[in-house]
Coordinates of C-alpha atoms in Angstrom, one line a residue:
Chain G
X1 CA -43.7 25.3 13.0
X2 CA -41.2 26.6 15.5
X3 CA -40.8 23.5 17.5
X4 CA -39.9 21.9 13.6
X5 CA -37.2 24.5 12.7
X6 CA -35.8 24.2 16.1
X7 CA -35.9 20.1 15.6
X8 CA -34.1 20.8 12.5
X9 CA -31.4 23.0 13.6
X10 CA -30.5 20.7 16.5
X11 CA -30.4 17.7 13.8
X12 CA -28.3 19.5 11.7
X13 CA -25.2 20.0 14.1
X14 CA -25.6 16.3 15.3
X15 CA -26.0 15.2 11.8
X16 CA -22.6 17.0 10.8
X17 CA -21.0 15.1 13.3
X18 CA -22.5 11.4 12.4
X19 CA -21.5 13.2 8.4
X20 CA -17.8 13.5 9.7
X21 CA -17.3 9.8 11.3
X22 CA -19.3 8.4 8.6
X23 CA -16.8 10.4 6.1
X24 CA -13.9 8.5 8.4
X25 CA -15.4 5.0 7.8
X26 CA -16.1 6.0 4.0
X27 CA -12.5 7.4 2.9
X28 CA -10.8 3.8 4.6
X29 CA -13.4 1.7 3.2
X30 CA -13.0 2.8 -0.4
X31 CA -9.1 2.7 0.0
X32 CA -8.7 -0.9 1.8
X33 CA -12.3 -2.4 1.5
X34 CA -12.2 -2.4 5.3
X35 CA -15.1 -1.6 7.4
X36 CA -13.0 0.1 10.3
X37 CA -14.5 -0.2 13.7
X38 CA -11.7 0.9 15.1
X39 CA -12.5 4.1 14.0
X40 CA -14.9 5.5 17.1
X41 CA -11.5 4.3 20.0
X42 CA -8.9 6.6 17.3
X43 CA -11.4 9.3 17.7
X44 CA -11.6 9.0 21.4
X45 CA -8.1 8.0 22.4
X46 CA -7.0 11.4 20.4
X47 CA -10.1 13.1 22.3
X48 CA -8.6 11.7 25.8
X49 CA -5.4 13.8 24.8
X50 CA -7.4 16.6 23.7
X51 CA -8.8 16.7 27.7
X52 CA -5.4 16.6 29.2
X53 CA -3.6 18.5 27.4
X54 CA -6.3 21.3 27.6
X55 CA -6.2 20.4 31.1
X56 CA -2.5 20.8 31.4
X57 CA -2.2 24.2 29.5
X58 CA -5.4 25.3 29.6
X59 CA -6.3 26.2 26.2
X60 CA -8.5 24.4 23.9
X61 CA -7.3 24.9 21.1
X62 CA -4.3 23.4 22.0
X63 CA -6.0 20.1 23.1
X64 CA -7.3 20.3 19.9
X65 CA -4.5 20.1 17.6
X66 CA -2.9 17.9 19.5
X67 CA -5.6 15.4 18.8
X68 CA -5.9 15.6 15.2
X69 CA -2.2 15.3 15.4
X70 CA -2.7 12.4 17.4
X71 CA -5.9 10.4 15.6
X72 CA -3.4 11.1 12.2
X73 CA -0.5 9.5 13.9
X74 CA -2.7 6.8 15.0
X75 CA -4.8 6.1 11.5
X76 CA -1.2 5.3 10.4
X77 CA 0.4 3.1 12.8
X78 CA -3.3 1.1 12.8
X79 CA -3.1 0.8 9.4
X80 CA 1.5 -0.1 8.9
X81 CA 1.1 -2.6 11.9
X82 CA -2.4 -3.9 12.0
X83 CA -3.9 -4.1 8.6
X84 CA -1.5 -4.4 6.1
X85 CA -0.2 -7.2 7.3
X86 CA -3.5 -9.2 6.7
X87 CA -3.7 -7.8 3.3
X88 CA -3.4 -10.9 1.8
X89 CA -5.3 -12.7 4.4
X90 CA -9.6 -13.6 4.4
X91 CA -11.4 -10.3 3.9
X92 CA -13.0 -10.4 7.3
X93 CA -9.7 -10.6 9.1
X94 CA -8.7 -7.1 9.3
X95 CA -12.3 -6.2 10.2
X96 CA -12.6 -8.6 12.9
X97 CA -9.0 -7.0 14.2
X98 CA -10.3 -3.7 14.0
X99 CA -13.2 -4.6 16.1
X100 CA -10.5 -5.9 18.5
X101 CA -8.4 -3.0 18.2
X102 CA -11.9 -0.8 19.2
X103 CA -12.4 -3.1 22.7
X104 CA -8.0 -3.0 23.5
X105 CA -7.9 0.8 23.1
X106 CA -11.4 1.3 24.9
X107 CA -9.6 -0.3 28.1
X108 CA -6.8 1.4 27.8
X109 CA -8.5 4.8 27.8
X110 CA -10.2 3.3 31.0
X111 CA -6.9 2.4 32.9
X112 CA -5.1 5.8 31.8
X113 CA -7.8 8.0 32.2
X114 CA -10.4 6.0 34.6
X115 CA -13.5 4.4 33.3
X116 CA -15.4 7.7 35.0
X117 CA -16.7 10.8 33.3
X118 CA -14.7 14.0 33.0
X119 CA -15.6 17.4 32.2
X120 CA -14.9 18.1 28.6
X121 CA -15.6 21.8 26.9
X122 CA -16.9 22.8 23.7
X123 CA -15.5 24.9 21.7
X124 CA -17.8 27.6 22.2
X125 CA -20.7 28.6 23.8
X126 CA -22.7 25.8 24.3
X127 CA -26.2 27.1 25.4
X128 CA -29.2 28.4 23.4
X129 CA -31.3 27.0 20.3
X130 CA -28.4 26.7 17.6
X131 CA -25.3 27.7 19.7
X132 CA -22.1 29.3 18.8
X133 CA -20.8 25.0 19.5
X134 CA -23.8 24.3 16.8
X135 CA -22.2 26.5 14.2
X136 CA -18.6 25.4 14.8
X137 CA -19.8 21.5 14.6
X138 CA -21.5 22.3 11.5
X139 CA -18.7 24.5 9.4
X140 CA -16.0 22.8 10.6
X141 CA -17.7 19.3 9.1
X142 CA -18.7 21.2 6.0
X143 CA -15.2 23.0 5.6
X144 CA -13.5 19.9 6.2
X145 CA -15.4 17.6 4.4
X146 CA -15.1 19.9 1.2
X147 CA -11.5 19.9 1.3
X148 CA -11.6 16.2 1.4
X149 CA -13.9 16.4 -1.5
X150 CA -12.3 18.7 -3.3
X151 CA -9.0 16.5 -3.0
X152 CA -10.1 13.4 -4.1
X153 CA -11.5 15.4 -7.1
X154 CA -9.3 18.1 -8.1
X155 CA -5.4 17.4 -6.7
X156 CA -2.9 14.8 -8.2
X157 CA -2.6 13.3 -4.5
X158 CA -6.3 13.3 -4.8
X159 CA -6.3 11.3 -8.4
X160 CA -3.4 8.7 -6.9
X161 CA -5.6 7.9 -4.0
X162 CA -8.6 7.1 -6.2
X163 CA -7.3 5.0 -8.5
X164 CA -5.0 2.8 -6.0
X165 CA -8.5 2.4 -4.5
X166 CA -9.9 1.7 -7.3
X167 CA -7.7 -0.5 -9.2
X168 CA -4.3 -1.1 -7.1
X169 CA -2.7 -2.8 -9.4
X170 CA -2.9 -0.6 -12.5
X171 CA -1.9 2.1 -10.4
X172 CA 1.0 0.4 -9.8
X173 CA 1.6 -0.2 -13.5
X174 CA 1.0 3.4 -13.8
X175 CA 3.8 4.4 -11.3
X176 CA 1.5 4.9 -8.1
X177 CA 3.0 4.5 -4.7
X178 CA 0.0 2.7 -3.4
X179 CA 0.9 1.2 -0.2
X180 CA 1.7 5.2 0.7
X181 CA -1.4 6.1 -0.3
X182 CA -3.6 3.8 1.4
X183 CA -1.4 4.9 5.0
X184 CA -2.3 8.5 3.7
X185 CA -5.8 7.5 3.5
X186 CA -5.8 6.0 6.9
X187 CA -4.2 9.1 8.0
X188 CA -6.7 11.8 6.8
X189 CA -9.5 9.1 7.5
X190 CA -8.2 9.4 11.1
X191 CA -7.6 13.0 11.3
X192 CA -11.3 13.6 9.9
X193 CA -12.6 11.0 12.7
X194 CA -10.5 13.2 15.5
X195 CA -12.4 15.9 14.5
X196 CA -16.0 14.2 14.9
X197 CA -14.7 12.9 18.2
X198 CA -14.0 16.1 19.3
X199 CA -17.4 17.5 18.3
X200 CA -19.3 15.0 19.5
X201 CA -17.6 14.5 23.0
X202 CA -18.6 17.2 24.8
X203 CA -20.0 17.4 27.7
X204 CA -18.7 14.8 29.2
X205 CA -15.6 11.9 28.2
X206 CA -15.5 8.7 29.2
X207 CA -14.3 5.1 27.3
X208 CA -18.0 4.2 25.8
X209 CA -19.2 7.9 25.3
X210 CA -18.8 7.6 21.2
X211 CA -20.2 4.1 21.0
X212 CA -23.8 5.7 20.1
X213 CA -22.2 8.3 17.8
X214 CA -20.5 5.7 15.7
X215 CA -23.8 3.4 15.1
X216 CA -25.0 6.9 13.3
X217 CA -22.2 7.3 11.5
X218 CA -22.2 3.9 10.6
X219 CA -25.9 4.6 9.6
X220 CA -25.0 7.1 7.5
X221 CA -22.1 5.4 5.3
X222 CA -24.4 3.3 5.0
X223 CA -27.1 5.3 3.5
X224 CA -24.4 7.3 1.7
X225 CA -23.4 3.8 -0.2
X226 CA -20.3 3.1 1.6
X227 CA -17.9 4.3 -0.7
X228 CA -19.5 7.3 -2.0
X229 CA -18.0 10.4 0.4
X230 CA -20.8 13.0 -0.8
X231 CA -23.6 10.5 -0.6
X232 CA -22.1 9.8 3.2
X233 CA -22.2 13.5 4.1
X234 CA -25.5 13.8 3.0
X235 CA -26.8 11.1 4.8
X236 CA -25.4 12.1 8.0
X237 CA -27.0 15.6 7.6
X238 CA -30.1 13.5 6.5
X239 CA -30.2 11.4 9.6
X240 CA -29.6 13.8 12.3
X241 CA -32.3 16.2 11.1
X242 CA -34.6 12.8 10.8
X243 CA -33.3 11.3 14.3
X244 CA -34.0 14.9 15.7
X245 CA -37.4 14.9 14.6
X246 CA -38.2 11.5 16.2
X247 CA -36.6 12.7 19.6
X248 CA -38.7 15.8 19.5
X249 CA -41.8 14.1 18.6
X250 CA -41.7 10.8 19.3
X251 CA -39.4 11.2 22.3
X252 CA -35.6 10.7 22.9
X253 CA -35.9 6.9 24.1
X254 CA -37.0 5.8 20.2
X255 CA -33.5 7.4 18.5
X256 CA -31.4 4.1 18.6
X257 CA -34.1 2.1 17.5
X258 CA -35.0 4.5 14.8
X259 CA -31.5 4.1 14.0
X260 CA -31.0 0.8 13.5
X261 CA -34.3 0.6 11.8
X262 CA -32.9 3.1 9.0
X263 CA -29.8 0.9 8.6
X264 CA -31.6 -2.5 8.2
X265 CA -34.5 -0.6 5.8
X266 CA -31.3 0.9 3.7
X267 CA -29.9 -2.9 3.7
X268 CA -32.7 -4.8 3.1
X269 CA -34.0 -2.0 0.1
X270 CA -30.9 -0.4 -1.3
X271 CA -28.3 -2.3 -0.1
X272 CA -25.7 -0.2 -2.1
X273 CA -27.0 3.0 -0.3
X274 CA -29.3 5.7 -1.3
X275 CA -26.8 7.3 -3.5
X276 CA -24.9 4.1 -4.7
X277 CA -24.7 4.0 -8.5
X278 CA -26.4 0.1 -9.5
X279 CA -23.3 -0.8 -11.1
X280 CA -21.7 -4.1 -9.2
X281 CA -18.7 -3.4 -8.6
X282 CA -15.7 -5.8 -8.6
X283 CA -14.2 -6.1 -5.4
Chain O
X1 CA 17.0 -3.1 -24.3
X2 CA 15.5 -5.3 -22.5
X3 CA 17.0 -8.5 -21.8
X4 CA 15.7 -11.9 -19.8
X5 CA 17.4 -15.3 -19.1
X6 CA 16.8 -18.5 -17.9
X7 CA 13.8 -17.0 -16.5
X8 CA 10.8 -19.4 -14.7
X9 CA 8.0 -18.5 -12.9
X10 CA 5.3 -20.7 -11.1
X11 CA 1.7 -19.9 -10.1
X12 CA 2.1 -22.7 -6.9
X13 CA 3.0 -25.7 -7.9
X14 CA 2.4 -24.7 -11.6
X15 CA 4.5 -24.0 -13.8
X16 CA 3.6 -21.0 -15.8
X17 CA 7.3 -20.2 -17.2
X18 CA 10.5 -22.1 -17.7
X19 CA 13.8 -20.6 -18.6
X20 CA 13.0 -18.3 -20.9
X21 CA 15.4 -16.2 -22.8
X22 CA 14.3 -13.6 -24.5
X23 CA 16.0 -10.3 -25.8
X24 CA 14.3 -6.9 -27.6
X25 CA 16.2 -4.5 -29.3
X26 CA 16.1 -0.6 -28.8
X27 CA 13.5 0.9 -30.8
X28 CA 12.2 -2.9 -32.4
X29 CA 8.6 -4.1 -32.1
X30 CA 9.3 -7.6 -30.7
X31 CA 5.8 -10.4 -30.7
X32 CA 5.2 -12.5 -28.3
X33 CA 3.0 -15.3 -29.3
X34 CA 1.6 -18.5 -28.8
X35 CA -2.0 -20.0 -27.8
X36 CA -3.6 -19.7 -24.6
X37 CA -1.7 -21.0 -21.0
X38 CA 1.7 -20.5 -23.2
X39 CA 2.6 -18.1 -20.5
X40 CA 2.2 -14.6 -23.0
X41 CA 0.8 -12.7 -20.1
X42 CA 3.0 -14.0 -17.4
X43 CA 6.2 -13.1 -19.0
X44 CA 4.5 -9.3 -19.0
X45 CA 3.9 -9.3 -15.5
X46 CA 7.3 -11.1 -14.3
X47 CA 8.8 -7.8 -16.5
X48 CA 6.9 -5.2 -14.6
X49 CA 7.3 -6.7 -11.0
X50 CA 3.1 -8.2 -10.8
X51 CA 4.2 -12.1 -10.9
X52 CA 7.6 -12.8 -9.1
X53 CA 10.5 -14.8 -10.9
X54 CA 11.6 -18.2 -9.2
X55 CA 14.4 -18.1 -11.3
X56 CA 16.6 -16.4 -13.9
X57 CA 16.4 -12.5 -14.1
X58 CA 15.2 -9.3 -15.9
X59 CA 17.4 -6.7 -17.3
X60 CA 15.7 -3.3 -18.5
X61 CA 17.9 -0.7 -19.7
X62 CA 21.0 -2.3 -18.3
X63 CA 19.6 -2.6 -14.8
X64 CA 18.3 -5.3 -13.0
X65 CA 15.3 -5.1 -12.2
X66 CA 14.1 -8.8 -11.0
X67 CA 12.8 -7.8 -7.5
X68 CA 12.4 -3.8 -8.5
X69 CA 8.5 -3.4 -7.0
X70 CA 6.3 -2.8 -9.7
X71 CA 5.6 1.2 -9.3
X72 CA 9.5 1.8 -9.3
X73 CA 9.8 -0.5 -12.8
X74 CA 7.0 1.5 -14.1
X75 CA 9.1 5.3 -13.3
X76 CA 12.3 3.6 -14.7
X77 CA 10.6 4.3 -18.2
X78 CA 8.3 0.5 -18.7
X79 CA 4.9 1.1 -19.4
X80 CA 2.5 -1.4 -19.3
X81 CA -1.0 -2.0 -20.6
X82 CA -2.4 -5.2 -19.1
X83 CA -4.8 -7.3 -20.9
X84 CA -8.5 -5.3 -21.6
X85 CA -6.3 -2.5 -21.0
X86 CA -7.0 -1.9 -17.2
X87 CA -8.8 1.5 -17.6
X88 CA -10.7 2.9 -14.4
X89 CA -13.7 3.1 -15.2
X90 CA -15.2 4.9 -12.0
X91 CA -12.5 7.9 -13.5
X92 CA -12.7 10.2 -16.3
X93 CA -11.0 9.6 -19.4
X94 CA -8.7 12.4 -18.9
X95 CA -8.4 11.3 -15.3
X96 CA -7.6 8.1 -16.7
X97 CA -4.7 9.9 -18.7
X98 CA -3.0 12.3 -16.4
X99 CA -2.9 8.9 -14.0
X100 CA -0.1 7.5 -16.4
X101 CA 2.2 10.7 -16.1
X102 CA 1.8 11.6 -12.6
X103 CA 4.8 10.5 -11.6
X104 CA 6.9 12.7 -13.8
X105 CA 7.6 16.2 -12.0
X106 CA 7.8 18.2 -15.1
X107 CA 3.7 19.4 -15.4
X108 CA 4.3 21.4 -18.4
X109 CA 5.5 17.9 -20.3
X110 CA 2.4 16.0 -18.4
X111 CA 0.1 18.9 -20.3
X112 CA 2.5 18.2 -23.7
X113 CA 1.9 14.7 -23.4
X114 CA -1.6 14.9 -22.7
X115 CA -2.5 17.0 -26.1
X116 CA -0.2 14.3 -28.2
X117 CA -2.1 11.6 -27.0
X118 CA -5.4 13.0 -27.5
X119 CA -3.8 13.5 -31.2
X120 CA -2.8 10.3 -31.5
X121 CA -6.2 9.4 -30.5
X122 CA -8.8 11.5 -31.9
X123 CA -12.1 9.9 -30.7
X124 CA -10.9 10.3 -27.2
X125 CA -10.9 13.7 -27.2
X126 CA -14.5 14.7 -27.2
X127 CA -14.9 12.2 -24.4
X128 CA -12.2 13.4 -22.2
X129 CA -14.5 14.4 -19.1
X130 CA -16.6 11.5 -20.1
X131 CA -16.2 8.2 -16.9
X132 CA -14.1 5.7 -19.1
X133 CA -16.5 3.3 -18.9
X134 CA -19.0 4.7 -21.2
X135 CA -16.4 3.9 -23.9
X136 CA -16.5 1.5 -26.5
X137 CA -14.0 -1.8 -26.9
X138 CA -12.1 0.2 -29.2
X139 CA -11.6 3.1 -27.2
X140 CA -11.1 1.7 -24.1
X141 CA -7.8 0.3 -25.8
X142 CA -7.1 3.5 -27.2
X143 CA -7.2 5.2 -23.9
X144 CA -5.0 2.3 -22.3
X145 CA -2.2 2.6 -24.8
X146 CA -2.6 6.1 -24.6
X147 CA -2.5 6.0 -21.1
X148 CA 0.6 4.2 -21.3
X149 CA 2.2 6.7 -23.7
X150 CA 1.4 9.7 -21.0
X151 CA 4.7 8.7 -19.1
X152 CA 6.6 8.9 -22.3
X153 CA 8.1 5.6 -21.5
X154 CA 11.2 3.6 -23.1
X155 CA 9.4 0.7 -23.7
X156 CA 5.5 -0.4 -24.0
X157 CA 4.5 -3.7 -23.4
X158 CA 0.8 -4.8 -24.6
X159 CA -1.2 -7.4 -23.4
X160 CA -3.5 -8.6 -26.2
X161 CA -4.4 -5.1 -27.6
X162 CA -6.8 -6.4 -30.0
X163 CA -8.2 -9.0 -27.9
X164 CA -12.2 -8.4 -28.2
X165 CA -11.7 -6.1 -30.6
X166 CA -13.8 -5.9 -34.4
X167 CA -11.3 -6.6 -36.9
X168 CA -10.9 -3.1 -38.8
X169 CA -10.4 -1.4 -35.3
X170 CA -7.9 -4.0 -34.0
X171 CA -6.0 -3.3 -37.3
X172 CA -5.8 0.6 -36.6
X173 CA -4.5 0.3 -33.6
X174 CA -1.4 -2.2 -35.0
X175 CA -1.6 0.6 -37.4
X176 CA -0.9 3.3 -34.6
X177 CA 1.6 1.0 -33.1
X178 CA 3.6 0.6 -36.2
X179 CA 3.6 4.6 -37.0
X180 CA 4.6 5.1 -33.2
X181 CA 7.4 3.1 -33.4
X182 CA 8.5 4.8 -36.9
X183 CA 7.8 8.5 -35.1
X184 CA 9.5 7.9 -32.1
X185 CA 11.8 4.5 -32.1
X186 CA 9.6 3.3 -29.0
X187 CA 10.3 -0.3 -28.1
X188 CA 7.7 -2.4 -28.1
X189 CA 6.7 -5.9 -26.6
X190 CA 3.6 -7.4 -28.0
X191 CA 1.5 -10.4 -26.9
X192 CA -0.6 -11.4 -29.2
X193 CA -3.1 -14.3 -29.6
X194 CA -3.7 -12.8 -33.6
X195 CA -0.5 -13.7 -34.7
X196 CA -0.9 -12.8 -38.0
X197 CA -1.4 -9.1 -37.0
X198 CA 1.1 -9.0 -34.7
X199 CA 3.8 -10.1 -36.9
X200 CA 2.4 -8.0 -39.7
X201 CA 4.2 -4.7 -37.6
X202 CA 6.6 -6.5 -36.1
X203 CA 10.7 -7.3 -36.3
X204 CA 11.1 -10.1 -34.2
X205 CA 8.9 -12.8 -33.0
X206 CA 9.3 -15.2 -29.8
X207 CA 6.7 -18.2 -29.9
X208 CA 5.7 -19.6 -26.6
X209 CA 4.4 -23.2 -25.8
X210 CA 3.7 -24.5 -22.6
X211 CA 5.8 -21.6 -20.6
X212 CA 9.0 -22.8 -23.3
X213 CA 10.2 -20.2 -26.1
X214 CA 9.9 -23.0 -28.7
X215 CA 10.8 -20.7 -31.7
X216 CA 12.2 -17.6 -32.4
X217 CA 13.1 -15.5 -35.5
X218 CA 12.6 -12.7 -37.8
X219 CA 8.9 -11.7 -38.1
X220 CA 9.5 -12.5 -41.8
X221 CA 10.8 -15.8 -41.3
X222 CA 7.9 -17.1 -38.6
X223 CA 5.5 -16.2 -40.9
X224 CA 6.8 -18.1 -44.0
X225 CA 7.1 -21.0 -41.4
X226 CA 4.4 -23.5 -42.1
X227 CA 5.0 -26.1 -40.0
X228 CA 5.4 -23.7 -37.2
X229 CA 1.8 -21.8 -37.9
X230 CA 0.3 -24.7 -38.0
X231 CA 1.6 -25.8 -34.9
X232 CA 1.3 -22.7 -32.7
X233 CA -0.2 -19.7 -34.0
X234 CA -3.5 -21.1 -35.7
X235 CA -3.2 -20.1 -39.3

């Protein structure tokens, strides 16, 4: 019974984090239809600041702002120079250049900051069952991921951003700036995916250390339905409490391949997610 | 008003619109008919910016607003309600209403309007935090025009409002159109496949063929025309 509880507590800070990228990957695709696999090099280039400039003034906190700032700054300039000018090109071209974008940037964090492991800190104490780092992973996820709900839902930005996702041209009819909210959306889809990064860094940075992290979070967009943020958040709580439980019991070596065998199952069975409504939607 | 000349438009090499001229008067209900592929709904979306112009040009309360994007056309005071009305249906119907004023800063007017048009349209109100797609044809349209109405524009163009639509229902919403326009001297622009109804509430008609304005008069007078119904509006 203990050795569950303690499964699940260590699930549930990793899950938070595979909730928050996921939540990244979720807020783009439902503005731009664009799976962005860019999403996991945003979060670790803004990370790589994070480490120097933590390194140059020695406070964390400061690394840390500076990345969100960053990752924003970054979501925007992806999205002004790399995908809206395929907007009117084959759907699979802006994925395939955010794929390419993902291998360009994971170089360049190589040559700037060497393709070897440094030291990165948590943001607190890291060591016991459910750490002080635990509890900061998981409330800051849940904090920020209810703000984001909470703007879709509840804020005229919020309402703006829906509907030129959901319709872009009658937003436009309706007055709706839509090419400024889909930069937005990259924006706080960048910012959020900072924030993951810099949870799920630690202890150690280097150019591939996120690639692992974002096949969860993929998982769990998945599971969420891809365009459903709740659903998203959910299922990355859901699959870091189930991953924990099959590196606790079944050992550590089976959690990719549990993984992956989650995302096909969800495909081949629910393909719009466990929480996707049936209804086809028009694309 | 609103004013358009010689203007064309092409979809490729096809040509969807050829020198049109077309004018409305403040405050009139103007129809825009003709059968299907007479180029109805492209003139609407060359107004509001969703179809470019190849030729000719657009003048909407004495401005020019040919190459205006779309979502600045729309704040200049033109509201328009595309054909099946182009509610969200993944939103609530008051969601769906507040979307059409949101660009207005004054919120207290945004809650005004919002009350009038739930007035205006009495079987949306008890659905308001219904998702719009659990509406009915008629509604749907309802909500659409009303949606329109929310930004308290100059000027409404309609796409086909009673397209779909069971007859009695499609002749109370001309019905709202015509006591709008009485209330509040709106402009309107009307496309309508039902020519009958449409020139039943309206001043002036424009009859389209083939992306030409073949005929254009008094509502009155098109529809003593004989030769011309027969020709081009099916009755």
């Amino acid at each position: 019974m203990t050795t569950f509880f303690n499964l699940t507590l260590a699930g549930l800070s990793s899950g938070a984090v595979f909730a928050a990228l996921g939540l990244s990957l979720v807020i783009i695709y439902r503005a731009t239809r664009v799976v962005n696999f860019a999403q996991p090099a945003l979060a670790l280039i803004s990370s790589y600041v994070a480490y120097s400039v933590t390194k140059g003034t020695g406070s964390y906190w400061l690394g840390f702002a500076a990345a969100i700032v960053v990752g924003t700054v970054l979501g925007i300039a992806v999205e002004r120079l790399l995908v809206r000018p395929l907007r009117n090109a084959p759907e699979l071209s802006p994925i395939i250049a955010t794929m390419g974008l993902l291998l360009v940037l994971q170089a360049v964090a190589g040559m700037i900051w060497s393709n070897e492991p440094h030291a990165f800190s948590y943001a607190f104490d890291f060591r016991g069952r459910f750490s002080a780092a635990d509890l900061f992973a998981v409330l800051a996820v849940l904090v920020t991921a209810t703000g984001v709900l909470l703007l879709f839902k509840f804020t005229s930005l919020g309402l703006r951003m829906r509907a030129a996702a959901f319709n872009p041209e009658v937003a436009r009819l309706l007055g709706v700036r839509v090419g400024v909210m889909l930069t937005l959306g990259w924006g706080l889809a960048a910012a959020v995916g900072s924030l993951a990064g810099l949870l799920a860094v630690p202890p150690f940075i280097s150019p591939t250390v996120l690639d692992e992290v974002f096949v969860f979070a993929l998982t769990a967009a998945v599971l969420g339905g891809l365009d459903n943020p709740l659903g998203t958040i959910v299922g990355g709580l859901a699959l870091g409490i189930g991953l924990s439980y099959v590196a606790g019991l079944l050992g550590p070596e089976l959690v990719p391949l549990a993984a992956l065998a989650i995302l096909v199952s969800v495909l081949a069975v629910r393909p719009a997610g466990l929480f996707g409504r049936a209804t086809a939607r028009r694309v | 008003m609103l004013e358009i000349e010689g203007l064309s438009a092409h979809y490729g090499p096809v040509r969807a619109l050829s020198e049109v001229n077309l004018k409305v008067e403040e405050g009139s209900i103007t129809a825009i008919l003709g059968a299907n592929g007479a180029g109805k709904t492209t003139l609407l979306r060359v107004i509001s910016g969703l179809v470019r112009a190849s030729g000719g040009r657009v003048t909407a309360f004495g401005e020019d607003i040919t190459a205006m994007p779309t979502d600045r056309i729309a704040r200049s005071g033109v509201a328009h309600v595309p054909e099946g009305g182009g509610v969200i249906p993944e939103l609530t119907v008051e969601e769906n209403l507040r979307l059409g004023a949101l660009w207005r800063p004054d919120r207290a007017d945004r809650a005004r309007a919002l009350d009038e048009v739930l007035e205006l349209f009495p079987p949306l109100a008890p659905r308001r935090s219904k998702a719009a797609g659990t509406l009915s044809g008629g509604e749907r349209q309802m909500l659409a025009i009303g949606r329109g109405l929310m930004g308290r524009p100059r000027m409404l163009l309609l796409d086909e409002p009673s397209l779909g639509l069971a007859p009695l229902v499609a002749a109370k919403i001309m019905a709202v159109l015509r006591d709008l326009r009485a209330d509040t001297g709106l402009t309107v622009l009307l496309v309508e496949q039902n020519a009958r109804s449409a020139l039943s509430i309206s001043d002036y008609g424009f009859v389209l063929g083939l992306g030409e304005v073949v005929a254009s008069d008094d509502a009155a007078t098109l529809l003593a025309d004989d030769q011309l119904r027969h020709a081009y509006l099916g009755f």
